[in-house]
Amino acid sequence: MPDWWDGRDLRSMLPKVFFVHFCNTSFVIEAENLLIGFLVGFMSQTDENVGYIHFVGVHPKFRKEGIGRKLYNQFIEQCKLNKRTIIKSCTSPINKLSISFHQRMGFTIEAGDDEIDGIPVTLNYLGDNNPKVIFRLDI
Ligand SMILES: CC(C)(COP(=O)(O)OP(=O)(O)OC[C@H]1O[C@@H](n2cnc3c(N)ncnc32)[C@H](O)[C@@H]1OP(=O)(O)O)[C@@H](O)C(=O)NCCC(=O)NCCS
């Protein structure tokens, strides 16, 4: 993950339990046995309208080739099968790439409780002092 996330080590955010219990809503794309993209998502247990994308990553050498879009489309199909009408996701305000990607994918940014660099953020969404930009897509 540090290689794919500009040196940020986010491995603790993806404990193996995700790969045990969210297999139906998580996807990988491989090319010749090389992992070139993955998405980890799940259906919200709390809000029966919502599917949530927890992580998406594409190998740096394979970016801007439509792999991220393909992973998102796959998840959207799974959400429709589960009668979900809203997809949510979040990212750190420093991750401008992710913000641009989500906007290109049609997501809007939810109103938060503060702003960083002019972008609405929710300050304590994933814990104290861990502001996040929250995305929403109606499908
Ligand atoms: C964000 C990420 C998953 C995008 O994957 P990707 O395969 O390059 O994206 P795609 O090629 O499918 O692009 C989908 C759309 O986003 C746009 N996009 C992709 N990267 C972009 C960038 N750096 N800046 C602006 N727009 C971008 C594309 O132009 C495309 O829009 P279009 O079809 O209207 O032209 C990838 O850059 C990545 O893994 N980044 C590091 C990890 C990360 O930050 N993950 C997200 C937070 S968990």
Short mmCIF file of C-alpha atoms and ligand atoms in Angstrom, two decimals:
data_model
loop_
_atom_site.label_atom_id
_atom_site.label_comp_id
_atom_site.label_asym_id
_atom_site.label_seq_id
_atom_site.Cartn_x
_atom_site.Cartn_y
_atom_site.Cartn_z
CA MET A 1 0.00 0.00 0.00
CA PRO A 2 2.72 2.59 0.66
CA ASP A 3 3.85 2.22 -2.98
CA TRP A 4 0.33 2.80 -4.23
CA TRP A 5 -0.58 5.56 -1.72
CA ASP A 6 2.34 7.96 -2.15
CA GLY A 7 4.24 6.54 0.82
CA ARG A 8 1.25 6.60 3.20
CA ASP A 9 1.01 3.31 5.11
CA LEU A 10 -2.71 2.61 5.43
CA ARG A 11 -2.44 -1.14 5.95
CA SER A 12 -3.95 -0.96 9.42
CA MET A 13 -7.16 0.30 7.76
CA LEU A 14 -7.57 -3.00 5.92
CA PRO A 15 -7.47 -5.85 8.43
CA LYS A 16 -7.86 -9.31 6.95
CA VAL A 17 -11.38 -9.64 8.31
CA PHE A 18 -12.53 -7.48 5.37
CA PHE A 19 -11.29 -10.16 2.97
CA VAL A 20 -13.08 -12.86 4.95
CA HIS A 21 -16.52 -11.29 5.35
CA PHE A 22 -16.89 -8.89 2.40
CA CYS A 23 -15.87 -11.14 -0.50
CA ASN A 24 -19.12 -10.66 -2.45
CA THR A 25 -18.67 -6.91 -2.55
CA SER A 26 -14.89 -6.70 -2.96
CA PHE A 27 -13.02 -7.17 -6.22
CA VAL A 28 -9.53 -7.53 -7.62
CA ILE A 29 -8.26 -7.10 -11.15
CA GLU A 30 -5.18 -9.06 -12.16
CA ALA A 31 -3.04 -9.10 -15.28
CA GLU A 32 -0.70 -12.04 -15.72
CA ASN A 33 -0.82 -12.86 -12.00
CA LEU A 34 -0.03 -9.27 -11.02
CA LEU A 35 -2.54 -7.46 -8.82
CA ILE A 36 -3.31 -4.24 -10.68
CA GLY A 37 -6.40 -3.06 -8.82
CA PHE A 38 -8.69 -3.80 -5.89
CA LEU A 39 -11.84 -2.47 -4.28
CA VAL A 40 -13.06 -3.34 -0.81
CA GLY A 41 -16.69 -2.48 -0.16
CA PHE A 42 -19.69 -3.67 1.77
CA MET A 43 -23.42 -3.20 2.15
CA SER A 44 -24.25 -0.97 5.11
CA GLN A 45 -25.88 -2.93 7.92
CA THR A 46 -27.25 0.28 9.42
CA ASP A 47 -28.71 1.96 6.35
CA GLU A 48 -30.34 -0.47 3.96
CA ASN A 49 -30.12 2.02 1.08
CA VAL A 50 -26.34 2.39 1.26
CA GLY A 51 -23.36 0.54 -0.19
CA TYR A 52 -20.00 1.71 1.15
CA ILE A 53 -16.65 1.68 -0.63
CA HIS A 54 -13.94 1.40 1.98
CA PHE A 55 -10.83 1.28 -0.21
CA VAL A 56 -9.92 1.34 -3.88
CA GLY A 57 -6.43 1.21 -5.31
CA VAL A 58 -4.91 0.82 -8.77
CA HIS A 59 -1.28 -0.10 -9.44
CA PRO A 60 0.57 3.15 -10.31
CA LYS A 61 1.67 1.75 -13.67
CA PHE A 62 -1.91 1.00 -14.72
CA ARG A 63 -3.66 4.23 -13.77
CA LYS A 64 -5.92 6.32 -16.00
CA GLU A 65 -6.79 3.24 -18.05
CA GLY A 66 -10.30 2.84 -16.69
CA ILE A 67 -9.51 0.22 -14.03
CA GLY A 68 -10.80 2.33 -11.14
CA ARG A 69 -13.99 3.01 -13.08
CA LYS A 70 -14.38 -0.70 -13.84
CA LEU A 71 -14.04 -1.59 -10.14
CA TYR A 72 -16.59 1.08 -9.20
CA ASN A 73 -19.02 -0.11 -11.90
CA GLN A 74 -18.71 -3.66 -10.59
CA PHE A 75 -19.55 -2.45 -7.09
CA ILE A 76 -22.46 -0.37 -8.40
CA GLU A 77 -23.90 -3.49 -10.05
CA GLN A 78 -23.60 -5.37 -6.77
CA CYS A 79 -25.36 -2.49 -4.99
CA LYS A 80 -28.22 -2.59 -7.48
CA LEU A 81 -28.59 -6.34 -6.93
CA ASN A 82 -28.85 -5.57 -3.21
CA LYS A 83 -31.42 -2.81 -3.88
CA ARG A 84 -29.10 -0.06 -2.68
CA THR A 85 -29.73 3.42 -4.09
CA ILE A 86 -26.83 5.34 -2.55
CA ILE A 87 -23.10 4.71 -2.61
CA LYS A 88 -20.87 6.36 -0.06
CA SER A 89 -17.14 6.60 0.25
CA CYS A 90 -14.62 8.85 1.91
CA THR A 91 -11.08 10.06 1.54
CA SER A 92 -8.55 12.27 3.29
CA PRO A 93 -8.57 15.93 2.30
CA ILE A 94 -4.88 15.64 1.37
CA ASN A 95 -5.75 12.99 -1.24
CA LYS A 96 -6.53 15.37 -4.11
CA LEU A 97 -6.21 12.54 -6.62
CA SER A 98 -8.99 10.61 -4.91
CA ILE A 99 -11.18 13.73 -4.72
CA SER A 100 -10.76 14.34 -8.48
CA PHE A 101 -11.40 10.68 -9.24
CA HIS A 102 -14.63 10.60 -7.22
CA GLN A 103 -15.87 13.81 -8.80
CA ARG A 104 -15.18 12.39 -12.28
CA MET A 105 -17.11 9.30 -11.23
CA GLY A 106 -20.14 11.50 -10.48
CA PHE A 107 -19.92 11.61 -6.68
CA THR A 108 -20.85 14.77 -4.82
CA ILE A 109 -19.18 15.89 -1.60
CA GLU A 110 -21.43 15.86 1.44
CA ALA A 111 -21.67 18.96 3.58
CA GLY A 112 -19.39 18.47 6.59
CA ASP A 113 -18.69 20.40 9.78
CA ASP A 114 -15.59 22.25 8.54
CA GLU A 115 -13.55 23.00 5.43
CA ILE A 116 -9.94 22.23 4.51
CA ASP A 117 -8.51 23.90 1.40
CA GLY A 118 -12.05 24.96 0.56
CA ILE A 119 -13.32 21.37 0.61
CA PRO A 120 -16.09 20.35 3.04
CA VAL A 121 -14.83 17.81 5.57
CA THR A 122 -16.27 15.88 8.50
CA LEU A 123 -13.74 16.34 11.26
CA ASN A 124 -14.17 13.22 13.39
CA TYR A 125 -15.68 10.78 10.91
CA LEU A 126 -13.11 8.00 11.43
CA GLY A 127 -11.88 9.08 14.82
CA ASP A 128 -10.52 12.18 16.48
CA ASN A 129 -8.41 14.50 14.34
CA ASN A 130 -8.97 12.36 11.27
CA PRO A 131 -10.98 14.61 8.93
CA LYS A 132 -12.56 13.00 5.89
CA VAL A 133 -14.19 14.16 2.70
CA ILE A 134 -17.44 12.19 2.40
CA PHE A 135 -18.69 11.27 -1.07
CA ARG A 136 -22.16 10.28 -2.20
CA LEU A 137 -23.47 8.88 -5.45
CA ASP A 138 -27.17 8.27 -6.10
CA ILE A 139 -27.68 5.32 -8.42
C1 LIG B 1 -7.93 6.86 -7.49
C2 LIG B 1 -7.54 5.65 -8.37
C3 LIG B 1 -8.17 4.40 -7.78
C4 LIG B 1 -8.10 5.90 -9.78
O1 LIG B 1 -7.88 4.72 -10.56
P1 LIG B 1 -7.71 4.79 -12.14
O2 LIG B 1 -7.77 3.40 -12.67
O3 LIG B 1 -6.51 5.59 -12.48
O4 LIG B 1 -9.02 5.60 -12.61
P2 LIG B 1 -9.75 5.52 -14.03
O5 LIG B 1 -8.71 5.43 -15.12
O6 LIG B 1 -10.79 4.48 -14.02
O7 LIG B 1 -10.41 6.97 -14.11
C5 LIG B 1 -11.79 7.19 -13.83
C6 LIG B 1 -12.05 8.68 -13.97
O8 LIG B 1 -11.30 9.42 -12.99
C7 LIG B 1 -10.43 10.35 -13.65
N1 LIG B 1 -9.14 10.39 -12.97
C8 LIG B 1 -8.36 9.33 -12.66
N2 LIG B 1 -7.22 9.76 -12.08
C9 LIG B 1 -7.32 11.12 -12.05
C10 LIG B 1 -6.45 12.15 -11.59
N3 LIG B 1 -5.23 11.86 -11.08
N4 LIG B 1 -6.84 13.43 -11.69
C11 LIG B 1 -8.04 13.74 -12.25
N5 LIG B 1 -8.92 12.81 -12.72
C12 LIG B 1 -8.54 11.52 -12.62
C13 LIG B 1 -10.24 9.83 -15.05
O9 LIG B 1 -9.93 10.86 -15.96
C14 LIG B 1 -11.59 9.18 -15.33
O10 LIG B 1 -12.54 10.15 -15.73
P3 LIG B 1 -13.10 10.15 -17.23
O11 LIG B 1 -13.46 8.72 -17.56
O12 LIG B 1 -14.28 11.03 -17.15
O13 LIG B 1 -11.99 10.68 -18.07
C15 LIG B 1 -6.00 5.52 -8.47
O14 LIG B 1 -5.43 6.74 -8.90
C16 LIG B 1 -5.32 5.11 -7.17
O15 LIG B 1 -5.19 3.93 -6.86
N6 LIG B 1 -4.82 6.09 -6.37
C17 LIG B 1 -4.08 5.80 -5.14
C18 LIG B 1 -4.97 5.18 -4.08
C19 LIG B 1 -6.11 6.09 -3.68
O16 LIG B 1 -5.94 7.28 -3.44
N7 LIG B 1 -7.34 5.51 -3.59
C20 LIG B 1 -8.56 6.25 -3.31
C21 LIG B 1 -8.83 6.48 -1.86
S1 LIG B 1 -9.09 4.98 -0.90
#
